[in-house]
Structure formats: structure tokens, C-alpha cells
Amino acid sequence: MQIKILSWNIWFYGDFDRVASFLDKEDADIIALQEVEDGNPKFDIIKHLKNAGYKYTYASTMHSKKKGKPFTFGPAIFSKYEIAGSRAYPLSQKANGSAVRTDIKVGERVLHVFSTHLLHTHQKESAEQQGQAKKLIGLAPKERTIVMGDFNALPDSKVISSIKEYYNDTDANSNPTWSMYRLGCPRCLVGNVKHKLDYIFTSKDIKTDSFKVGESKGSDHLPISVNIEI
């Protein structure tokens, strides 16, 4: 049985109509989103996907400011299949970084699915980010598991190397996913898609094919997807 998995940092400065349209068109079975804003009626992607028939889990665990006002956001998971359980995890006490776990029942099997968003370090090595990755590895089972999201880490970083000791990277070519817009990080001075920060990892017992970087101007990140065999 094949199911389609999709992950995307939809950006709290993103374009709701473009994000919603892309997700509708892709029609993935399981969707992991990051930077899902809490309480914004103009960008209520939770309501949109819920109306489309998805069950969901959301972890509003990260904090920031937009136009001088505080707001909360976090990772979320949406599923066409039954959700058997869920839990949210802050990944450190000092800095933003979180994960949400959702156990999804597909037929007679249960998949352990994580959507995560690690600390943004401007593409530099960071002990804090490495600590977040270590905690995430400790939380995630090593069988029937999918770990995906915005890791804010380059393919040759210590963070990604540590994760690949336990999980397979579904993108063999390390295709870039960020940044569509310079506003995504003015300090980084990135105005074209040149860095890979987004990943879908699977435990070694899961077969995958057809990894793809999608095309959308809805966010500063590009969406990624893969098919898995269960």
C-alpha cells in the first residue's frame, strides 16, 4: 500500500490562497506543516484542511512577534487516516524549537509521524540546535516512523548527520528548498532557492520513492513530498 506524505513550512508571512490551493491540488494522505499560526482568521489552514476531511494535531509551542505584536505558532500534522494518539514536545528551554508526534492508524499498522521545526541559526552550526536534534532522536521510535519538517540545517551539518545515523533521508540529491523570498531572512541575504533546510526522514524499515520538491510561491520555503510503502 502506497501513501503520499508532504511537509511544508508555510511561513507566517505566507499567502493563504496559494498555500491552500497547493495543498488541495497535492491531496496528500499525511501532511506535516510548520509555522502554523495560532488564532489568525486570515490564515486558518487548520480550518481549511479540517473542512477538507483531515484529522489533525497541532502544537502551538513557539513564540515570536509580527509587526510588533506577539503571537504563537507551531508544527501540525494532518491525516486522512485515524489518529490513535498525539503529543507535543518543546525541544529546548532556551530557544524556539518544537515537535508534534501523531500516531496514525493505516490499516492494521500504526505510523509514528513527527512534524518538527528546529531553531533557525542562519545556516551555521549551533550547539543549541544540535541539542534539539539529539532530543528529537531520543523521542522518535526507530521503526514505522516518519520525521519531517524544517530542520534549519544544511545537508552536511552535524544535525543532519546525526539524524541520518538512525533514519533514511528520502531526498538522495539534497535538493534546495529555501528561500523563495528575501524577507524570509533579511540577515541571511538569501533571495533565491539555494539552501536545503527541509527534510523527510523515515525509519529504515520504510520503503520510499518519488521524492519531489513542489512549486509554489505561497511560502518562503518550498513544499516537499514522497511516497512511502507500508
Coordinates of C-alpha atoms in Angstrom, one line a residue:
M1 CA 0.0 0.0 0.0
Q2 CA 1.4 3.4 -1.0
I3 CA 0.6 6.7 0.7
K4 CA 1.7 10.2 0.0
I5 CA 3.5 12.2 2.6
L6 CA 4.0 16.0 2.4
S7 CA 5.9 18.5 4.5
W8 CA 6.0 22.3 4.3
N9 CA 6.9 25.3 6.3
I10 CA 4.0 27.5 5.2
W11 CA 5.5 30.7 6.8
F12 CA 3.5 33.0 8.9
Y13 CA 4.0 35.7 6.3
G14 CA 2.8 33.4 3.6
D15 CA 0.0 33.6 1.0
F16 CA -3.0 31.7 2.3
D17 CA -4.7 31.3 -1.0
R18 CA -1.6 29.9 -2.7
V19 CA -0.9 27.5 0.3
A20 CA -4.4 26.2 0.4
S21 CA -4.6 25.8 -3.4
F22 CA -1.4 23.8 -3.5
L23 CA -2.4 21.5 -0.6
D24 CA -5.7 20.9 -2.2
K25 CA -4.1 20.0 -5.5
E26 CA -1.5 17.7 -4.0
D27 CA -4.1 15.8 -2.0
A28 CA -1.5 14.1 0.3
D29 CA -2.6 11.4 2.7
I30 CA -0.5 12.8 5.6
I31 CA 0.7 16.4 5.8
A32 CA 3.2 18.0 8.2
L33 CA 3.2 21.8 8.4
Q34 CA 5.4 24.2 10.2
E35 CA 4.8 27.8 11.3
V36 CA 1.1 27.2 11.6
E37 CA -0.1 30.4 13.4
D38 CA -2.5 30.2 16.3
G39 CA -5.7 32.3 16.1
N40 CA -5.2 34.1 12.7
P41 CA -8.6 34.0 10.9
K42 CA -6.9 35.3 7.7
F43 CA -4.6 32.2 7.6
D44 CA -6.6 29.5 9.2
I45 CA -5.1 26.5 7.4
I46 CA -6.3 24.2 10.2
K47 CA -9.9 25.1 9.5
H48 CA -9.3 24.7 5.7
L49 CA -7.9 21.2 6.0
K50 CA -10.4 20.2 8.6
N51 CA -13.1 21.1 6.2
A52 CA -11.4 19.1 3.5
G53 CA -11.8 16.0 5.8
Y54 CA -8.4 15.8 7.5
K55 CA -8.0 14.9 11.2
Y56 CA -5.2 16.9 12.8
T57 CA -2.8 17.5 15.7
Y58 CA -1.3 20.9 16.5
A59 CA 1.4 22.1 18.8
S60 CA 1.4 25.8 19.5
T61 CA 4.7 25.9 21.3
M62 CA 6.8 28.7 19.6
H63 CA 6.6 32.4 20.2
S64 CA 7.6 35.4 18.1
K65 CA 6.5 38.9 17.1
K66 CA 4.9 40.1 13.9
K67 CA 4.5 43.9 13.3
G68 CA 5.5 44.4 16.9
K69 CA 2.8 42.1 18.3
P70 CA 3.4 38.7 20.0
F71 CA 1.9 35.6 18.5
T72 CA 2.3 31.8 18.8
F73 CA 2.8 29.2 16.1
G74 CA 4.0 25.7 15.8
P75 CA 4.0 22.4 13.9
A76 CA 0.9 20.5 12.9
I77 CA 0.1 17.1 11.3
F78 CA -3.0 16.4 9.2
S79 CA -4.1 12.9 8.3
K80 CA -6.8 11.3 6.2
Y81 CA -6.4 8.3 8.5
E82 CA -7.5 7.7 12.1
I83 CA -5.3 9.4 14.7
A84 CA -4.7 7.0 17.6
G85 CA -2.8 9.4 19.8
S86 CA -0.6 12.5 19.8
R87 CA 1.8 14.6 21.9
A88 CA 3.6 17.9 21.6
Y89 CA 7.3 18.4 22.7
P90 CA 9.3 21.6 23.2
L91 CA 12.8 20.7 22.2
S92 CA 14.7 23.1 24.4
Q93 CA 14.1 25.6 27.2
K94 CA 16.3 28.3 25.8
A95 CA 15.2 28.8 22.2
N96 CA 12.4 28.1 19.8
G97 CA 12.2 24.6 18.6
S98 CA 9.4 22.1 18.8
A99 CA 7.9 18.8 17.5
V100 CA 4.5 17.2 17.5
R101 CA 4.0 13.4 17.3
T102 CA 0.9 11.8 15.9
D103 CA 0.3 8.1 15.8
I104 CA -1.7 7.3 12.7
K105 CA -3.5 4.0 12.1
V106 CA -3.2 2.9 8.5
G107 CA -5.0 -0.4 8.1
E108 CA -3.6 -2.7 10.8
R109 CA -0.4 -0.7 11.2
V110 CA 0.4 2.4 13.2
L111 CA 2.8 5.0 11.9
H112 CA 4.6 7.3 14.2
V113 CA 4.7 10.7 12.5
F114 CA 6.6 13.8 13.6
S115 CA 6.4 17.4 12.4
T116 CA 9.3 19.5 13.7
H117 CA 10.8 22.9 13.4
L118 CA 14.3 23.4 14.8
L119 CA 16.0 26.7 15.8
H120 CA 17.0 29.0 12.9
T121 CA 20.7 29.5 13.1
H122 CA 21.3 31.3 9.8
Q123 CA 22.9 28.2 8.3
K124 CA 25.6 28.0 11.0
E125 CA 26.4 25.1 13.3
S126 CA 24.8 25.5 16.7
A127 CA 25.2 23.6 19.9
E128 CA 21.6 24.5 20.8
Q129 CA 20.3 23.2 17.5
Q130 CA 22.3 20.0 17.9
G131 CA 20.8 19.6 21.3
Q132 CA 17.3 19.9 19.8
A133 CA 18.2 17.2 17.2
K134 CA 19.5 14.9 19.9
K135 CA 16.3 15.3 21.9
L136 CA 14.2 14.6 18.8
I137 CA 16.2 11.5 18.0
G138 CA 15.6 10.3 21.6
L139 CA 11.8 10.9 21.3
A140 CA 11.2 9.2 17.9
P141 CA 10.8 5.4 17.6
K142 CA 13.2 3.6 15.2
E143 CA 10.5 1.6 13.4
R144 CA 7.4 2.7 11.4
T145 CA 8.4 6.3 11.9
I146 CA 8.5 9.4 9.7
V147 CA 10.3 12.6 11.0
M148 CA 9.8 15.6 8.8
G149 CA 9.9 19.4 8.8
D150 CA 12.0 22.5 8.8
F151 CA 15.3 21.5 10.4
N152 CA 17.0 24.8 9.6
A153 CA 20.2 22.8 8.9
L154 CA 22.3 22.1 5.8
P155 CA 22.8 18.6 4.5
D156 CA 26.4 18.4 5.6
S157 CA 25.7 19.8 9.1
K158 CA 26.2 17.8 12.3
V159 CA 22.5 18.0 13.0
I160 CA 21.6 16.2 9.7
S161 CA 24.4 13.7 10.0
S162 CA 23.3 12.7 13.5
I163 CA 19.7 12.1 12.3
K164 CA 20.9 10.1 9.3
E165 CA 22.6 7.6 11.7
Y166 CA 19.1 6.4 12.6
Y167 CA 16.8 7.4 9.7
N168 CA 16.9 7.5 5.9
D169 CA 16.9 10.8 4.1
T170 CA 14.2 10.4 1.4
D171 CA 16.0 13.0 -0.8
A172 CA 19.1 11.5 -2.2
N173 CA 20.0 14.6 -4.1
S174 CA 19.7 17.2 -1.3
N175 CA 17.5 19.5 -3.5
P176 CA 17.3 23.1 -2.2
T177 CA 14.1 24.3 -0.6
W178 CA 14.8 27.8 0.7
S179 CA 14.4 30.8 0.2
M180 CA 11.7 31.9 -2.2
Y181 CA 11.7 35.4 -0.7
R182 CA 14.5 37.6 0.7
L183 CA 12.1 38.6 3.5
G184 CA 12.4 35.0 4.8
C185 CA 15.7 36.1 6.5
P186 CA 17.0 39.6 5.7
R187 CA 20.1 38.9 7.7
C188 CA 20.9 35.9 5.6
L189 CA 20.6 37.9 2.3
V190 CA 19.1 35.0 0.5
G191 CA 16.8 35.9 -2.4
N192 CA 16.9 32.7 -4.3
V193 CA 16.4 29.0 -3.6
K194 CA 19.9 27.8 -2.7
H195 CA 19.7 26.0 0.7
K196 CA 18.2 22.7 1.7
L197 CA 16.6 23.1 5.1
D198 CA 13.5 20.9 4.8
Y199 CA 13.6 17.1 5.1
I200 CA 11.5 13.9 5.2
F201 CA 13.3 11.2 7.1
T202 CA 11.9 7.6 7.6
S203 CA 12.9 4.7 9.8
K204 CA 14.9 2.1 7.9
D205 CA 12.0 -0.3 7.7
I206 CA 10.0 2.0 5.4
K207 CA 10.5 2.0 1.6
T208 CA 10.1 5.3 -0.3
D209 CA 10.0 6.6 -3.8
S210 CA 9.2 9.6 -5.9
F211 CA 10.6 12.3 -3.7
K212 CA 9.7 15.7 -5.1
V213 CA 10.2 19.4 -4.4
G214 CA 7.0 21.2 -5.2
E215 CA 6.5 24.5 -6.9
S216 CA 4.6 27.2 -5.0
K217 CA 5.0 30.9 -4.1
G218 CA 2.8 30.5 -1.1
S219 CA 5.8 30.5 1.4
D220 CA 9.5 31.3 1.6
H221 CA 10.0 27.5 1.8
L222 CA 9.2 25.0 -1.0
P223 CA 7.0 22.0 -0.1
I224 CA 8.4 18.5 -0.3
S225 CA 6.7 15.2 -0.7
V226 CA 7.4 11.5 -1.0
N227 CA 5.5 8.2 -1.4
I228 CA 6.0 5.5 1.2
E229 CA 5.2 1.8 1.1
I230 CA 3.6 0.2 4.1

